[in-house]
Short mmCIF file of C-alpha atoms and ligand atoms in Angstrom, two decimals:
data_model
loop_
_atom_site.label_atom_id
_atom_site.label_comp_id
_atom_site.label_asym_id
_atom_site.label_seq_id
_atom_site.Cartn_x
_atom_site.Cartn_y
_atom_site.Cartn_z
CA UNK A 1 -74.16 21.57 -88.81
CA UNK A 2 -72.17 20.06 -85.93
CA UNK A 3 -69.42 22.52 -84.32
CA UNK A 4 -66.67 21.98 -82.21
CA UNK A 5 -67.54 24.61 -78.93
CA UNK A 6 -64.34 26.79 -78.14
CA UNK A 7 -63.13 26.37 -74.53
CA UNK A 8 -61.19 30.08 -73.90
CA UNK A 9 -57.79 29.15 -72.31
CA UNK A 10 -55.52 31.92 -69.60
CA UNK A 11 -53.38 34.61 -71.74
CA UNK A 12 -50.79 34.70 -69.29
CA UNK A 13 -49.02 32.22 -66.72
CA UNK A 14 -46.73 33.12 -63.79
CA UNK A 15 -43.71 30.22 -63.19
CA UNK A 16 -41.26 29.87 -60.53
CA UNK A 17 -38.47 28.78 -61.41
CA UNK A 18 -35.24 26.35 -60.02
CA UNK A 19 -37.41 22.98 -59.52
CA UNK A 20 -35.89 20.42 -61.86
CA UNK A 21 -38.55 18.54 -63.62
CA UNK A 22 -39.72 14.44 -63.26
CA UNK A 23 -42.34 12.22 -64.39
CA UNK A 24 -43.51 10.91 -67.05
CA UNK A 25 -45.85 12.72 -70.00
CA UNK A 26 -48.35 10.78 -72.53
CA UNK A 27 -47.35 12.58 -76.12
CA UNK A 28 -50.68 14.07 -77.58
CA UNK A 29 -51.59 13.51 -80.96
CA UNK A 30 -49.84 15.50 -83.76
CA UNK A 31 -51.20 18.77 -84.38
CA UNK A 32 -48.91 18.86 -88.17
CA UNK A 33 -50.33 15.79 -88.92
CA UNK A 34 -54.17 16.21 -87.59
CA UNK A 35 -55.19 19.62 -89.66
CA UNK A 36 -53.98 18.41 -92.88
CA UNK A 37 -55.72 14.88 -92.38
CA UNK A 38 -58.80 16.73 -91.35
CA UNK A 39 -58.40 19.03 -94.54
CA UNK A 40 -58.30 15.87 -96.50
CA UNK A 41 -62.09 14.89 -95.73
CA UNK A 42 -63.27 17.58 -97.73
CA UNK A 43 -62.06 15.19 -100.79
CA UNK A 44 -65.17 12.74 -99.54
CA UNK A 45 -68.88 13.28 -101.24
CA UNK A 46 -71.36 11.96 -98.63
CA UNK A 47 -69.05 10.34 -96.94
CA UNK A 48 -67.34 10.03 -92.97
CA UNK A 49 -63.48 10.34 -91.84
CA UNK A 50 -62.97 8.86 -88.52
CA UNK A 51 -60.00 9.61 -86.87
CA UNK A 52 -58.29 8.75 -83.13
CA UNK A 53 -55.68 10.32 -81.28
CA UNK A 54 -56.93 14.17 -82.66
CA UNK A 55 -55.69 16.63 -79.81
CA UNK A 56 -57.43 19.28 -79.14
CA UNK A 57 -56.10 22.47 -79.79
CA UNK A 58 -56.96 26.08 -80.69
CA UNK A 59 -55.46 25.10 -84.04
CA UNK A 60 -57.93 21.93 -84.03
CA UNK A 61 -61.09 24.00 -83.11
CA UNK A 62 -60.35 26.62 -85.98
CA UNK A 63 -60.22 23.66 -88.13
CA UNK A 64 -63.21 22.21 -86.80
CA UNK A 65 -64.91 25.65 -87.90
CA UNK A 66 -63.67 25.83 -91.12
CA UNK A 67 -64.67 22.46 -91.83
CA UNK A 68 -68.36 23.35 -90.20
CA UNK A 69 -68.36 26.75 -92.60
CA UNK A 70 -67.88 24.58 -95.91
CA UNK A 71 -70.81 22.54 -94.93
CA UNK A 72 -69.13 19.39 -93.25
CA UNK A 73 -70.77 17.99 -89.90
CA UNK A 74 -67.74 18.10 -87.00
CA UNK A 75 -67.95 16.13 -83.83
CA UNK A 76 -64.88 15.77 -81.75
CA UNK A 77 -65.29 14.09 -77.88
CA UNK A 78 -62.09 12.93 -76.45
CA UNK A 79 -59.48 12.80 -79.01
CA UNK A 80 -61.86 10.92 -81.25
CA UNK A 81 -63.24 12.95 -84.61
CA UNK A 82 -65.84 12.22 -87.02
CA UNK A 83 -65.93 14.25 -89.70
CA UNK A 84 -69.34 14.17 -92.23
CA UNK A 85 -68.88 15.82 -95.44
CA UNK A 86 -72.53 16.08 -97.66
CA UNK A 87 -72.57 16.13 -101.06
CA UNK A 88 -72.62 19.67 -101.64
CA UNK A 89 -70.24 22.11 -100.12
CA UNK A 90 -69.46 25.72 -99.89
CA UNK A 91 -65.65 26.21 -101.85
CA UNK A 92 -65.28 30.39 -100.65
CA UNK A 93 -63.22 29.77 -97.09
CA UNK A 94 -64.29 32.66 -94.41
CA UNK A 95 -61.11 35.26 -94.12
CA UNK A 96 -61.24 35.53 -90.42
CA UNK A 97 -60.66 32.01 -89.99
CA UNK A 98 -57.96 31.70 -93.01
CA UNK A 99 -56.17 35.34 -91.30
CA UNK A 100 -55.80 33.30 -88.14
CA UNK A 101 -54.24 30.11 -89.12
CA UNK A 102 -51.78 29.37 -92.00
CA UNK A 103 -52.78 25.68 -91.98
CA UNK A 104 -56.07 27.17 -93.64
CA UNK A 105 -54.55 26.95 -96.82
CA UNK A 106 -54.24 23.30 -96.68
CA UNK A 107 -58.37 23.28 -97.66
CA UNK A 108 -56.96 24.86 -101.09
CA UNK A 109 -55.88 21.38 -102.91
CA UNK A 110 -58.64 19.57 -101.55
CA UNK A 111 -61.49 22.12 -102.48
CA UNK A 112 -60.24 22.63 -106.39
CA UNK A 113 -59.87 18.83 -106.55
CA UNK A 114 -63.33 18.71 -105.38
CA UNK A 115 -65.28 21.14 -106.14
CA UNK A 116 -63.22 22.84 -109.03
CA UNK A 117 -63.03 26.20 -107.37
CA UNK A 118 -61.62 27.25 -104.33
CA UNK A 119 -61.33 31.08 -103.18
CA UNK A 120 -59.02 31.81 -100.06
CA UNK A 121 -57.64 35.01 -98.92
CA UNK A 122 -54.10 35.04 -98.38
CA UNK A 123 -53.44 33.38 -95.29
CA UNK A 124 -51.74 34.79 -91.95
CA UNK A 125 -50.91 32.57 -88.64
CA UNK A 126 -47.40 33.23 -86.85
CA UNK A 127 -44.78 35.84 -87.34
CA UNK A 128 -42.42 33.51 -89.22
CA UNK A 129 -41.49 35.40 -92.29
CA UNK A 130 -42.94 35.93 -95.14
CA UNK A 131 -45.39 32.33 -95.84
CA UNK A 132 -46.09 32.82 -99.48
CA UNK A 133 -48.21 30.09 -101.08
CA UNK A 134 -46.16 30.02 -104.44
CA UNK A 135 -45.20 26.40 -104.38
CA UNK A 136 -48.87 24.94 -103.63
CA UNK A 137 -50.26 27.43 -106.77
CA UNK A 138 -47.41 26.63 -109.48
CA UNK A 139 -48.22 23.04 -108.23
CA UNK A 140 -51.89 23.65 -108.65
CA UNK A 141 -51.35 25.48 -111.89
CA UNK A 142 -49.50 22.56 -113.14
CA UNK A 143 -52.35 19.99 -112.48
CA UNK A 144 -54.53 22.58 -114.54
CA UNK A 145 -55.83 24.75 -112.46
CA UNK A 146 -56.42 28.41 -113.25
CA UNK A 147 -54.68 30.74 -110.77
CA UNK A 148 -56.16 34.28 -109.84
CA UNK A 149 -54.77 36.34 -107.21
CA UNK A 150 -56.83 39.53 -106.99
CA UNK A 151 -57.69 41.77 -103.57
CA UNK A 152 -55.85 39.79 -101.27
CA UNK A 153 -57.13 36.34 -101.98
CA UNK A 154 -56.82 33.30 -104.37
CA UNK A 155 -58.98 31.82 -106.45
CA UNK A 156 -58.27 28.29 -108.18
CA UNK A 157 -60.18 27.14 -110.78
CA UNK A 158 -60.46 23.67 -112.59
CA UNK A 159 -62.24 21.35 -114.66
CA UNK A 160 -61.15 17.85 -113.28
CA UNK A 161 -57.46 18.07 -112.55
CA UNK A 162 -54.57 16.50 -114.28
CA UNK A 163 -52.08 14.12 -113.28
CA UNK A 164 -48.58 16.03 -113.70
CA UNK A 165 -44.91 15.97 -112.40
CA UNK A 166 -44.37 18.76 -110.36
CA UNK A 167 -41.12 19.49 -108.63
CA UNK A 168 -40.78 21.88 -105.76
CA UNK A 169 -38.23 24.59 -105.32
CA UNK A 170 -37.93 23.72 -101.74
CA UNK A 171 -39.65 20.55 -99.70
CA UNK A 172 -42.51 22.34 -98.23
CA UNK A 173 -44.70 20.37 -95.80
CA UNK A 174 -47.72 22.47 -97.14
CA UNK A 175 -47.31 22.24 -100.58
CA UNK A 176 -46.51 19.04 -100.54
CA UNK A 177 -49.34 17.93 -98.19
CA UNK A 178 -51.64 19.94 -100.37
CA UNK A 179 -50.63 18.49 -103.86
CA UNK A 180 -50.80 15.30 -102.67
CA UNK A 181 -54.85 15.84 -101.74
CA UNK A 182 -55.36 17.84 -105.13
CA UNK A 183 -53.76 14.99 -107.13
CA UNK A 184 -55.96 12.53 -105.38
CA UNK A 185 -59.13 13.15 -107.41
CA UNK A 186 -57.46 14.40 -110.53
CA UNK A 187 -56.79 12.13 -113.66
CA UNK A 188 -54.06 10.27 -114.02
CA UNK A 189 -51.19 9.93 -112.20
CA UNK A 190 -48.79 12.89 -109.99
CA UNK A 191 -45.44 12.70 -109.12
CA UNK A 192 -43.95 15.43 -106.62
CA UNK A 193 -40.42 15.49 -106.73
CA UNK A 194 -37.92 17.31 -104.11
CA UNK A 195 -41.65 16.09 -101.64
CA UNK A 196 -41.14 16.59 -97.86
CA UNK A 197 -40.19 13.68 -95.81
CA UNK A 198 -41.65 14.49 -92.31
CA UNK A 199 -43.56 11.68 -90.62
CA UNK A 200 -46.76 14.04 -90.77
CA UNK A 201 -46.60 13.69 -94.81
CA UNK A 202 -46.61 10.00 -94.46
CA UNK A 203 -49.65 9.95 -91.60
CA UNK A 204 -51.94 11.80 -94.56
CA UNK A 205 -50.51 9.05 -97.54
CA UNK A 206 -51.38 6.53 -95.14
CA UNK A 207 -55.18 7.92 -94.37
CA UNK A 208 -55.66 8.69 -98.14
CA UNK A 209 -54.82 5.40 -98.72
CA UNK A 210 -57.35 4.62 -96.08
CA UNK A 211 -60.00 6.63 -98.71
CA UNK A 212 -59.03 4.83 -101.46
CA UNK A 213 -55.98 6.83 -103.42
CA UNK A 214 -53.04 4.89 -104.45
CA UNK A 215 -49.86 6.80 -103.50
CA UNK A 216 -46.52 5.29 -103.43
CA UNK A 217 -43.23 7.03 -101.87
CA UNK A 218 -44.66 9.16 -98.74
CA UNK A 219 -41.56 9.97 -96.48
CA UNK A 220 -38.59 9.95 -99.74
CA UNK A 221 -38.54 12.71 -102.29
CA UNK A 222 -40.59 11.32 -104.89
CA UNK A 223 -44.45 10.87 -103.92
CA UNK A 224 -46.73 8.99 -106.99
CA UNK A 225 -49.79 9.16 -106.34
CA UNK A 226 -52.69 7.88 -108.73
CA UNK A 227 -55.73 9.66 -108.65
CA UNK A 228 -59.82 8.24 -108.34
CA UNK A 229 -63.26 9.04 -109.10
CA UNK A 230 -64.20 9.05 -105.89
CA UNK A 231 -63.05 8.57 -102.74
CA UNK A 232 -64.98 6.51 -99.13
CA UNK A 233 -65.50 6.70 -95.54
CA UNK A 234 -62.54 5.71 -93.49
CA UNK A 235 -61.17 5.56 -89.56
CA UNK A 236 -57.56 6.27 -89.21
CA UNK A 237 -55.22 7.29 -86.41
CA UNK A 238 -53.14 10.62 -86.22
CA UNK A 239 -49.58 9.82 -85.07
CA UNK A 240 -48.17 11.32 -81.74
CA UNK A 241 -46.49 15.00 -81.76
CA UNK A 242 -42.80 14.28 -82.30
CA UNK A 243 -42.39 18.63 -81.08
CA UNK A 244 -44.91 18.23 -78.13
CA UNK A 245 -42.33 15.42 -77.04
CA UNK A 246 -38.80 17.00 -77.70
CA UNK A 247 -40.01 19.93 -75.82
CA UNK A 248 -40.44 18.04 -72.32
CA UNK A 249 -38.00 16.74 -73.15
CA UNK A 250 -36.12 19.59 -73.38
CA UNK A 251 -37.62 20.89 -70.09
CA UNK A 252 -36.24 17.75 -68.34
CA UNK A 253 -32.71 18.45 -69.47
CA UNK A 254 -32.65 22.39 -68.61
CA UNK A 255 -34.89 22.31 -65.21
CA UNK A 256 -31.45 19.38 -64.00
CA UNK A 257 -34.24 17.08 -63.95
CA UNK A 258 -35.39 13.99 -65.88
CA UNK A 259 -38.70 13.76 -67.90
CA UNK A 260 -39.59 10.44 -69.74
CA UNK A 261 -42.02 10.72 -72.91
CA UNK A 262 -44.08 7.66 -74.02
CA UNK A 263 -46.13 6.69 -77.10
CA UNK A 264 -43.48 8.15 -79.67
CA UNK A 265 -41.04 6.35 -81.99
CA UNK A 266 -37.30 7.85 -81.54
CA UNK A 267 -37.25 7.59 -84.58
CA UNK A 268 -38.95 10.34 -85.36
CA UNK A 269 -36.79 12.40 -82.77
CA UNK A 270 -33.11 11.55 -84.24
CA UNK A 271 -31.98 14.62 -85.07
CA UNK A 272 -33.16 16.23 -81.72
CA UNK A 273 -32.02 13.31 -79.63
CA UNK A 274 -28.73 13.12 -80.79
CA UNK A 275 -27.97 17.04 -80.53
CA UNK A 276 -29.10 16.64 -76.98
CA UNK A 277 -26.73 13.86 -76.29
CA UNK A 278 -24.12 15.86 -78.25
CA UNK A 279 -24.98 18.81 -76.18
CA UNK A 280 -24.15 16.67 -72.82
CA UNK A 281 -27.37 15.51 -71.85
CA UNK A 282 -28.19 11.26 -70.83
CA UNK A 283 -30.46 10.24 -73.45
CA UNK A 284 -32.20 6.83 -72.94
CA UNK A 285 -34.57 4.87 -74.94
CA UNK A 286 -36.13 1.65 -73.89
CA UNK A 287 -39.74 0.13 -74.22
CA UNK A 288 -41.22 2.71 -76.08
CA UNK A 289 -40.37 5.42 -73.98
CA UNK A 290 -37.64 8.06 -74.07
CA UNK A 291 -35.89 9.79 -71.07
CA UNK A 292 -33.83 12.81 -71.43
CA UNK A 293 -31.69 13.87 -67.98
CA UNK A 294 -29.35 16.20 -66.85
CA UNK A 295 -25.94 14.58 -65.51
CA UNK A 296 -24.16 17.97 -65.79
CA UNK A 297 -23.49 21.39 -67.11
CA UNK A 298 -24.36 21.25 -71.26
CA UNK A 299 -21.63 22.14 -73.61
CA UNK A 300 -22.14 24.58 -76.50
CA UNK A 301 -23.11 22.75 -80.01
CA UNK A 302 -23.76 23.55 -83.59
CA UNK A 303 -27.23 23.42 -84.52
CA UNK A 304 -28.45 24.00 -88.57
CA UNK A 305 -32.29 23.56 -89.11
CA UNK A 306 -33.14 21.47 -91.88
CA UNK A 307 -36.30 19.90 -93.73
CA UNK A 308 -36.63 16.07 -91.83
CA UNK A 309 -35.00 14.31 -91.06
CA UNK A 310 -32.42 16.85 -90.17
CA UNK A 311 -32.64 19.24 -87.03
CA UNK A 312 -36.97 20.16 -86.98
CA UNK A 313 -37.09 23.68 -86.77
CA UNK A 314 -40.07 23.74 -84.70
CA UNK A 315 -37.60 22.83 -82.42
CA UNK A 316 -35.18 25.69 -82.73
CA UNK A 317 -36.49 27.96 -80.15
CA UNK A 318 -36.55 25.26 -77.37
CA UNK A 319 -33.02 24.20 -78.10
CA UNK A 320 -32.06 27.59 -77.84
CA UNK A 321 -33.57 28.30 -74.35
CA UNK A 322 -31.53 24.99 -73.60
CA UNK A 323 -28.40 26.38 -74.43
CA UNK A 324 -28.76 29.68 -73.28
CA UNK A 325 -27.36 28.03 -70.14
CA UNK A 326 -24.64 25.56 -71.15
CA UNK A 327 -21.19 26.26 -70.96
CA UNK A 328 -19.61 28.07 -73.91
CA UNK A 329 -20.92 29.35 -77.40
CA UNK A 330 -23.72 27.90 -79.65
CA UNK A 331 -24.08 28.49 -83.51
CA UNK A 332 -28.08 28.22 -84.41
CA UNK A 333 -28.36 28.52 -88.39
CA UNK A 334 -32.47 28.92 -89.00
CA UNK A 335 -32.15 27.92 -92.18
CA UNK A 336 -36.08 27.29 -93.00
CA UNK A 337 -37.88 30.19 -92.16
CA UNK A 338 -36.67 33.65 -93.10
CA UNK A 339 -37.62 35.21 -89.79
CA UNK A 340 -37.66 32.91 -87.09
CA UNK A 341 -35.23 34.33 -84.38
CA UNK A 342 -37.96 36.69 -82.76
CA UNK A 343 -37.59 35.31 -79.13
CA UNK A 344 -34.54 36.00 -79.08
CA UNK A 345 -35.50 39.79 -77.77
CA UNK A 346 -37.51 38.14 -75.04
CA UNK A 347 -34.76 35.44 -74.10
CA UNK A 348 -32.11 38.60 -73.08
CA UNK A 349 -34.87 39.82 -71.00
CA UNK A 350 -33.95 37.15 -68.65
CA UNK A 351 -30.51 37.51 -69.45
CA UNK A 352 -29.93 35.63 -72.00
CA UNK A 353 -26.49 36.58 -73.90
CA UNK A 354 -27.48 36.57 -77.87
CA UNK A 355 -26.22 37.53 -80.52
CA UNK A 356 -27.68 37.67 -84.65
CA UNK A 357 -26.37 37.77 -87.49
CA UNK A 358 -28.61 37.11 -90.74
CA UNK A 359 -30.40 34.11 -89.54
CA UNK A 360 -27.92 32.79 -87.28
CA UNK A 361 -27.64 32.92 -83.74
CA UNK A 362 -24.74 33.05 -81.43
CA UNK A 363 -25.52 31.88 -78.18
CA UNK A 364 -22.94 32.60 -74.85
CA UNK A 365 -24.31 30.49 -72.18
CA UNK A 366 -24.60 32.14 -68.58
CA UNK A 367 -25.01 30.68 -65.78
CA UNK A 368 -28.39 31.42 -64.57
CA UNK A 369 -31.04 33.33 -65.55
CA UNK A 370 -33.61 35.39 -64.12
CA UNK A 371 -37.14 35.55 -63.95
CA UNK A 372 -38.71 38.72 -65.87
CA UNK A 373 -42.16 39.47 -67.66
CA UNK A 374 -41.77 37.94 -71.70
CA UNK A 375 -44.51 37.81 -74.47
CA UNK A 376 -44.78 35.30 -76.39
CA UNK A 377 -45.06 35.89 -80.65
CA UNK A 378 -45.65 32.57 -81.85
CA UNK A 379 -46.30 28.68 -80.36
CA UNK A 380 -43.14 27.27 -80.56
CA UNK A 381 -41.26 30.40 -78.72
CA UNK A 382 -44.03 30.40 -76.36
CA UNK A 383 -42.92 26.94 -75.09
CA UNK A 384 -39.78 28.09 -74.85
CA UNK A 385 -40.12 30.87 -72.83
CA UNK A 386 -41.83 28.53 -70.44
CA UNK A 387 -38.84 26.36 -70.50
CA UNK A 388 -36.77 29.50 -69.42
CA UNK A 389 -39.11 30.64 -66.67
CA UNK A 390 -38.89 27.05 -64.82
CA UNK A 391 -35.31 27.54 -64.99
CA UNK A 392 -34.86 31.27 -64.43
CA UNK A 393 -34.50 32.63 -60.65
CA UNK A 394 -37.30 33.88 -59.55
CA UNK A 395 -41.03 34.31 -61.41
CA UNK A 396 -41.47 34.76 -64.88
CA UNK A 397 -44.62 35.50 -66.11
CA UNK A 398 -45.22 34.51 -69.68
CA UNK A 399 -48.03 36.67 -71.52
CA UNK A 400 -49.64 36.01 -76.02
CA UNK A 401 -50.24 32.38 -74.39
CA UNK A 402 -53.00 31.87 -77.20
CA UNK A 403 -50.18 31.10 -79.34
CA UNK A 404 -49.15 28.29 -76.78
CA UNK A 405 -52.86 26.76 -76.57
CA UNK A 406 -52.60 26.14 -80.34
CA UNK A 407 -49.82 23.59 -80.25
CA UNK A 408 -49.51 22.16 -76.35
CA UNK A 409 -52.94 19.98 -75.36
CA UNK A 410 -53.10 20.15 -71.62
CA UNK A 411 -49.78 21.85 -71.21
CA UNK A 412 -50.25 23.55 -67.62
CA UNK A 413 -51.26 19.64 -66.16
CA UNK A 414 -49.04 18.26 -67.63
CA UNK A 415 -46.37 20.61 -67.10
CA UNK A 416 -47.92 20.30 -62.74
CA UNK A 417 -47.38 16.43 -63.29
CA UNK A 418 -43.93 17.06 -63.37
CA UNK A 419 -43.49 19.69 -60.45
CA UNK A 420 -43.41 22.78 -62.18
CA UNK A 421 -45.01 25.75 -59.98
CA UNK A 422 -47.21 27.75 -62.57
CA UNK A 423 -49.89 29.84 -61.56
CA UNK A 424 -52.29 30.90 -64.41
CA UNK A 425 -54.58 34.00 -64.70
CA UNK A 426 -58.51 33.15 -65.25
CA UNK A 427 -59.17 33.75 -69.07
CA UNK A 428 -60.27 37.32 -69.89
CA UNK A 429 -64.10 37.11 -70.54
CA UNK A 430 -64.55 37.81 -74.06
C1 EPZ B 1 -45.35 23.34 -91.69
O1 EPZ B 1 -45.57 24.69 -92.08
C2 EPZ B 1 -45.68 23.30 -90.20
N1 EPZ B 1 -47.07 23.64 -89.99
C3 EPZ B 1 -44.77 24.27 -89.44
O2 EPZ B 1 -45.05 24.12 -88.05
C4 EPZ B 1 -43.31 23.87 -89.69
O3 EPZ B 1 -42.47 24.82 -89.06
C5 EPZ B 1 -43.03 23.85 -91.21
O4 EPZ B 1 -43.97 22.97 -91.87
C6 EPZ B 1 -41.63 23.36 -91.52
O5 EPZ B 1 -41.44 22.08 -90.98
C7 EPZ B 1 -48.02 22.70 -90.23
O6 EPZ B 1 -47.73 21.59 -90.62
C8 EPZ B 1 -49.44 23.11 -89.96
P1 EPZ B 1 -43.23 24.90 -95.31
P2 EPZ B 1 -45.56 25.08 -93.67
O7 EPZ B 1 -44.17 25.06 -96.44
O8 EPZ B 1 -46.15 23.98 -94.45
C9 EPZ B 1 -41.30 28.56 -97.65
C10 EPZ B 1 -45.53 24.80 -85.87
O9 EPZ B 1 -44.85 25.42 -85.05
N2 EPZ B 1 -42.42 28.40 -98.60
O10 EPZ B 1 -42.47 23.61 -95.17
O11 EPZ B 1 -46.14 26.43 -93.78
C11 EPZ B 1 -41.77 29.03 -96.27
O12 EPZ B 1 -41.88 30.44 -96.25
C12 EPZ B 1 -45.56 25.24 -87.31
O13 EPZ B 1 -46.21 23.77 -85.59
C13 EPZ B 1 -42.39 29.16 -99.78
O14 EPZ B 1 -41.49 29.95 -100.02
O15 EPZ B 1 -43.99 25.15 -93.93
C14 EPZ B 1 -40.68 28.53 -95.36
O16 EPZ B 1 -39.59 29.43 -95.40
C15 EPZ B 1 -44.78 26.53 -87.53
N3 EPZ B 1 -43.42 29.01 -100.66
C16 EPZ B 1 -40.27 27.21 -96.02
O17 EPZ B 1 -40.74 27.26 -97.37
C17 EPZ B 1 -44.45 28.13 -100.45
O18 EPZ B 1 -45.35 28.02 -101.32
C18 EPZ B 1 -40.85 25.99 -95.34
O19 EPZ B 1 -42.24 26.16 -95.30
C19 EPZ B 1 -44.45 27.37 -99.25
C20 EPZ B 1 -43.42 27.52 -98.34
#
């Protein structure tokens, strides 16, 4: 069985801050959109998925290894990833793997499709809130599956599944992404209603399409998708990492610098690009590249997370470190996860001035912060905490950086490229 070997990666960074950031940064390849793609090979019987533009990423590597327990054959060199699936597989998934990434439950659709049983335990990954899994099962249910929750993990089992109209309570990324593989073997024809919209659910239609399923609708709120027998080998691409890029971005705007991203549609950035410009910051897009620079103090804004294409909440922490420092109050409604304001403790600890109520933030900006020691709880306040240390006073060091290393390829280069001081521990030998 081919694995993917696990390069260890620093826990903690020291920055200095007060440089203001400039260059240029290549986007990496979608992390949201790579790990359900890769999930989807597990709907191929003797059969290859070939895909370009994979980054590599803790989040990739557990993947990798979850893909390499259930019998598939991983190889992954340079962003390129060819995944061989035999024609048996294993359908139990290994709890130490599923504990450490939520994405894990993306292998549920696919393996009941497949194999018509799957058994996961319940999965973990950040500290968002509670992640429950209702929408995939009632989905799965619906299709025909049997549902059994019992000692902390699920098992679904089916005959072949049924083509059925299933409408979600909320449009979940994962559930969607996951009824959309389950209804691609099953008979007949699926149509999920109130269906999420991001660009990542249209980068899997577009690779399943690739292997053979006819689905119709990816990115509006009505996916039909018509399932096959079987499914074949097929090379796609993984589209670039719309949060990778709205986070230099970001870094540009609150170091008073200017950071240019290339390889990414704006279009995939609207929401984030025009709160920035909103904010105060010079927003310019031209050639297929998009520059974000400071031209003066920010001014307080209104920010309400939303499914796409409204304000990305993967995004929220980063435009919070942003504003932290404009002039005036912010209002940051988190309205998609139940419990995603957790930075906000490490944010006052370099002065920060937040307040919460519910799930909304207020933010007072100050006018400078200063450099402390912060831990990071999950990826996308990780990044922002390194935002805030290259614009604190003084050194910050930034500590939980495995979080970081499972969304950011290359992130301390790249972050160099640009000017940023950041010194980084050696790994701790396991
Ligand atoms: C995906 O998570 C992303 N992860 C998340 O990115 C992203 O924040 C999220 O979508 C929203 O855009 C991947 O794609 C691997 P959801 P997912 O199902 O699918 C509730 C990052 O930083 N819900 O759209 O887990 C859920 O609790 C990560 O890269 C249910 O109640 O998100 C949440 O409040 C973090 N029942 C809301 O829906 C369910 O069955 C949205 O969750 C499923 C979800």
């Amino acid at each position: 069985m081919g694995t993917h070997g696990e390069k260890r990666l620093a826990d903690e960074m020291t920055l200095t801050g007060g440089r203001p950031l400039a260059g240029t940064i290549n986007v990496q390849g979608a992390k949201n959109a790579a790990l359900p793609v890769m999930a989807a090979a597990i709907l191929l019987r003797g059969q290859s998925l070939r895909l370009e533009c994979v980054p590599d990423l803790y989040d990739i590597q557990t993947m990798c290894r979850l893909l390499c327990h259930l019998g598939a054959e991983v190889e992954f060199e340079n962003g390129c990833m060819t995944i061989n699936v035999p024609d048996e597989i294993e359908c139990e998934t290994p709890v130490e793997l599923v504990r450490k990434m939520r994405a894990s439950s993306l292998v549920l659709g696919p393996l009941t499709a497949r194999c018509g049983r799957a058994v996961m335990p319940l999965p973990g990954g950040c500290d968002l809130g509670s992640r429950p899994l209702d929408f995939h099962l009632k989905g799965l249910a619906k299709m025909g599956a049997d549902i059994e929750l019992k000692g902390g993990a699920v098992t679904a089992t089916a005959g072949r599944l049924k083509g059925a109209t299933i409408t979600l309570d909320f449009p979940s990324v994962g559930a969607t992404e996951n009824l959309m593989m389950a209804a691609s073997l099953a008979e007949g024809t699926t149509f999920i209603e109130n269906a999420a919209k991001e660009p990542e659910i249209s980068n899997l239609a577009e690779i399943l399409r690739l292997m053979g399923v006819q689905i119709k609708g990816d990115g509006t709120e009505i996916i039909r998708i018509t399932g096959m027998n079987e499914l074949h080998s097929a090379s796609g691409e993984i589209i670039p990492d719309r949060i990778e890029a709205a986070t230099y971005l970001m870094a540009g705007v609150i170091t008073k610098g200017c950071v240019t991203v290339r390889g990414i549609a704006p279009e995939f950035l609207e929401s984030v690009l025009n709160k920035m410009e909103e904010a105060g910051a010079d927003i310019d897009v031209f050639n297929g590249e998009i520059t974000a620079k400071w031209k003066g103090p920010l001014q307080g804004v209104t920010v309400k997370t939303l499914p796409y294409p409204g304000f990305p909440t993967d995004t929220q922490p980063q435009m919070m470190a942003l504003l932290t420092l404009a002039n005036g109050n912010s209002v940051i409604h988190e309205s998609v996860f139940d419990s995603r304001l957790l930075h906000i403790d490490e944010f006052r600890k370099m002065g920060a001035k937040i307040e919460v109520q519910d799930n909304v933030a207020i933010v007072t900006g100050v006018s400078k912060l200063t450099g402390a020691e912060v831990l990071s709880s999950n990826l996308r306040a990780g990044a922002a905490l390194i935002m805030l240390g290259l614009a604190a006073e003084g050194k910050t060091t930034v500590r939980g950086l495995e979080h970081v290393w499972r969304g950011y390829e290359g992130l301390v280069e790249k972050f160099r490229s640009l000017g940023a001081e950041i010194e980084i521990a050696e790994p701790a030998v396991e």
